[in-house]
Amino acid sequence: MRRWLGLVLAYLPEDQVRTHLADGRLVRVLADWCPPFPGYHLYYPSRRQHSPAFDLFIDALRYRGQKKS
Protein backbone atom coordinates (compact mmCIF):
# COMPACT_ATOMS: atom_id res chain seq x y z
CA MET A 1 0.00 0.00 0.00
CA ARG A 2 1.20 3.47 -0.84
CA ARG A 3 1.96 5.64 2.17
CA TRP A 4 0.90 9.29 2.07
CA LEU A 5 2.93 11.77 4.06
CA GLY A 6 2.58 15.51 4.41
CA LEU A 7 -0.17 17.87 3.39
CA VAL A 8 -1.69 18.18 -0.07
CA LEU A 9 -4.56 20.27 -1.34
CA ALA A 10 -6.21 18.75 -4.42
CA TYR A 11 -9.41 19.23 -6.40
CA LEU A 12 -10.50 15.75 -7.50
CA PRO A 13 -13.70 14.05 -8.62
CA GLU A 14 -15.38 12.53 -5.58
CA ASP A 15 -15.79 9.10 -7.15
CA GLN A 16 -11.99 8.80 -7.34
CA VAL A 17 -11.45 9.49 -3.63
CA ARG A 18 -14.68 8.26 -2.03
CA THR A 19 -13.07 5.26 -0.32
CA HIS A 20 -10.21 7.40 1.02
CA LEU A 21 -12.71 9.89 2.44
CA ALA A 22 -14.79 7.10 3.99
CA ASP A 23 -11.88 5.48 5.81
CA GLY A 24 -10.39 8.78 6.98
CA ARG A 25 -7.21 8.78 4.89
CA LEU A 26 -8.40 12.01 3.25
CA VAL A 27 -10.31 14.92 4.75
CA ARG A 28 -12.62 17.20 2.80
CA VAL A 29 -11.74 20.88 3.14
CA LEU A 30 -13.52 23.94 1.75
CA ALA A 31 -16.72 21.93 1.31
CA ASP A 32 -18.77 25.15 1.17
CA TRP A 33 -16.78 26.21 -1.90
CA CYS A 34 -17.14 22.92 -3.78
CA PRO A 35 -20.80 22.00 -4.12
CA PRO A 36 -21.37 18.57 -5.70
CA PHE A 37 -22.71 18.25 -9.21
CA PRO A 38 -24.34 15.19 -10.75
CA GLY A 39 -21.86 14.48 -13.52
CA TYR A 40 -19.10 15.53 -15.82
CA HIS A 41 -19.26 18.42 -18.25
CA LEU A 42 -17.36 18.23 -21.50
CA TYR A 43 -17.40 20.88 -24.19
CA TYR A 44 -16.08 20.03 -27.62
CA PRO A 45 -16.75 21.09 -31.20
CA SER A 46 -19.47 18.85 -32.62
CA ARG A 47 -18.78 19.68 -36.26
CA ARG A 48 -15.32 18.20 -36.33
CA GLN A 49 -14.45 14.61 -36.94
CA HIS A 50 -13.33 13.05 -33.67
CA SER A 51 -10.53 10.57 -33.29
CA PRO A 52 -11.50 7.04 -32.23
CA ALA A 53 -9.72 7.62 -28.91
CA PHE A 54 -11.80 10.73 -28.23
CA ASP A 55 -15.01 8.86 -29.05
CA LEU A 56 -14.02 6.13 -26.57
CA PHE A 57 -13.36 8.80 -23.94
CA ILE A 58 -16.82 10.31 -24.47
CA ASP A 59 -18.42 6.85 -24.28
CA ALA A 60 -16.55 6.12 -21.02
CA LEU A 61 -17.83 9.34 -19.45
CA ARG A 62 -21.37 8.54 -20.55
CA TYR A 63 -21.09 5.04 -19.11
CA ARG A 64 -19.82 6.35 -15.73
CA GLY A 65 -22.67 8.82 -15.61
CA GLN A 66 -25.41 6.21 -15.96
CA LYS A 67 -27.36 5.42 -12.81
CA LYS A 68 -26.86 1.94 -11.44
CA SER A 69 -29.98 -0.16 -10.86
GROMACS .gro file of C-alpha atoms in nm:
model
   69
    1MET     CA    1   0.000   0.000   0.000
    2ARG     CA    2   0.120   0.347  -0.084
    3ARG     CA    3   0.196   0.564   0.217
    4TRP     CA    4   0.090   0.929   0.207
    5LEU     CA    5   0.293   1.177   0.406
    6GLY     CA    6   0.258   1.551   0.441
    7LEU     CA    7  -0.017   1.787   0.339
    8VAL     CA    8  -0.169   1.818  -0.007
    9LEU     CA    9  -0.456   2.027  -0.134
   10ALA     CA   10  -0.621   1.875  -0.442
   11TYR     CA   11  -0.941   1.923  -0.640
   12LEU     CA   12  -1.050   1.575  -0.750
   13PRO     CA   13  -1.370   1.405  -0.862
   14GLU     CA   14  -1.538   1.253  -0.558
   15ASP     CA   15  -1.579   0.910  -0.715
   16GLN     CA   16  -1.199   0.880  -0.734
   17VAL     CA   17  -1.145   0.949  -0.363
   18ARG     CA   18  -1.468   0.826  -0.203
   19THR     CA   19  -1.307   0.526  -0.032
   20HIS     CA   20  -1.021   0.740   0.102
   21LEU     CA   21  -1.271   0.989   0.244
   22ALA     CA   22  -1.479   0.710   0.399
   23ASP     CA   23  -1.188   0.548   0.581
   24GLY     CA   24  -1.039   0.878   0.698
   25ARG     CA   25  -0.721   0.878   0.489
   26LEU     CA   26  -0.840   1.201   0.325
   27VAL     CA   27  -1.031   1.492   0.475
   28ARG     CA   28  -1.262   1.720   0.280
   29VAL     CA   29  -1.174   2.088   0.314
   30LEU     CA   30  -1.352   2.394   0.175
   31ALA     CA   31  -1.672   2.193   0.131
   32ASP     CA   32  -1.877   2.515   0.117
   33TRP     CA   33  -1.678   2.621  -0.190
   34CYS     CA   34  -1.714   2.292  -0.378
   35PRO     CA   35  -2.080   2.200  -0.412
   36PRO     CA   36  -2.137   1.857  -0.570
   37PHE     CA   37  -2.271   1.825  -0.921
   38PRO     CA   38  -2.434   1.519  -1.075
   39GLY     CA   39  -2.186   1.448  -1.352
   40TYR     CA   40  -1.910   1.553  -1.582
   41HIS     CA   41  -1.926   1.842  -1.825
   42LEU     CA   42  -1.736   1.823  -2.150
   43TYR     CA   43  -1.740   2.088  -2.419
   44TYR     CA   44  -1.608   2.003  -2.762
   45PRO     CA   45  -1.675   2.109  -3.120
   46SER     CA   46  -1.947   1.885  -3.262
   47ARG     CA   47  -1.878   1.968  -3.626
   48ARG     CA   48  -1.532   1.820  -3.633
   49GLN     CA   49  -1.445   1.461  -3.694
   50HIS     CA   50  -1.333   1.305  -3.367
   51SER     CA   51  -1.053   1.057  -3.329
   52PRO     CA   52  -1.150   0.704  -3.223
   53ALA     CA   53  -0.972   0.762  -2.891
   54PHE     CA   54  -1.180   1.073  -2.823
   55ASP     CA   55  -1.501   0.886  -2.905
   56LEU     CA   56  -1.402   0.613  -2.657
   57PHE     CA   57  -1.336   0.880  -2.394
   58ILE     CA   58  -1.682   1.031  -2.447
   59ASP     CA   59  -1.842   0.685  -2.428
   60ALA     CA   60  -1.655   0.612  -2.102
   61LEU     CA   61  -1.783   0.934  -1.945
   62ARG     CA   62  -2.137   0.854  -2.055
   63TYR     CA   63  -2.109   0.504  -1.911
   64ARG     CA   64  -1.982   0.635  -1.573
   65GLY     CA   65  -2.267   0.882  -1.561
   66GLN     CA   66  -2.541   0.621  -1.596
   67LYS     CA   67  -2.736   0.542  -1.281
   68LYS     CA   68  -2.686   0.194  -1.144
   69SER     CA   69  -2.998  -0.016  -1.086
   0.00000   0.00000   0.00000
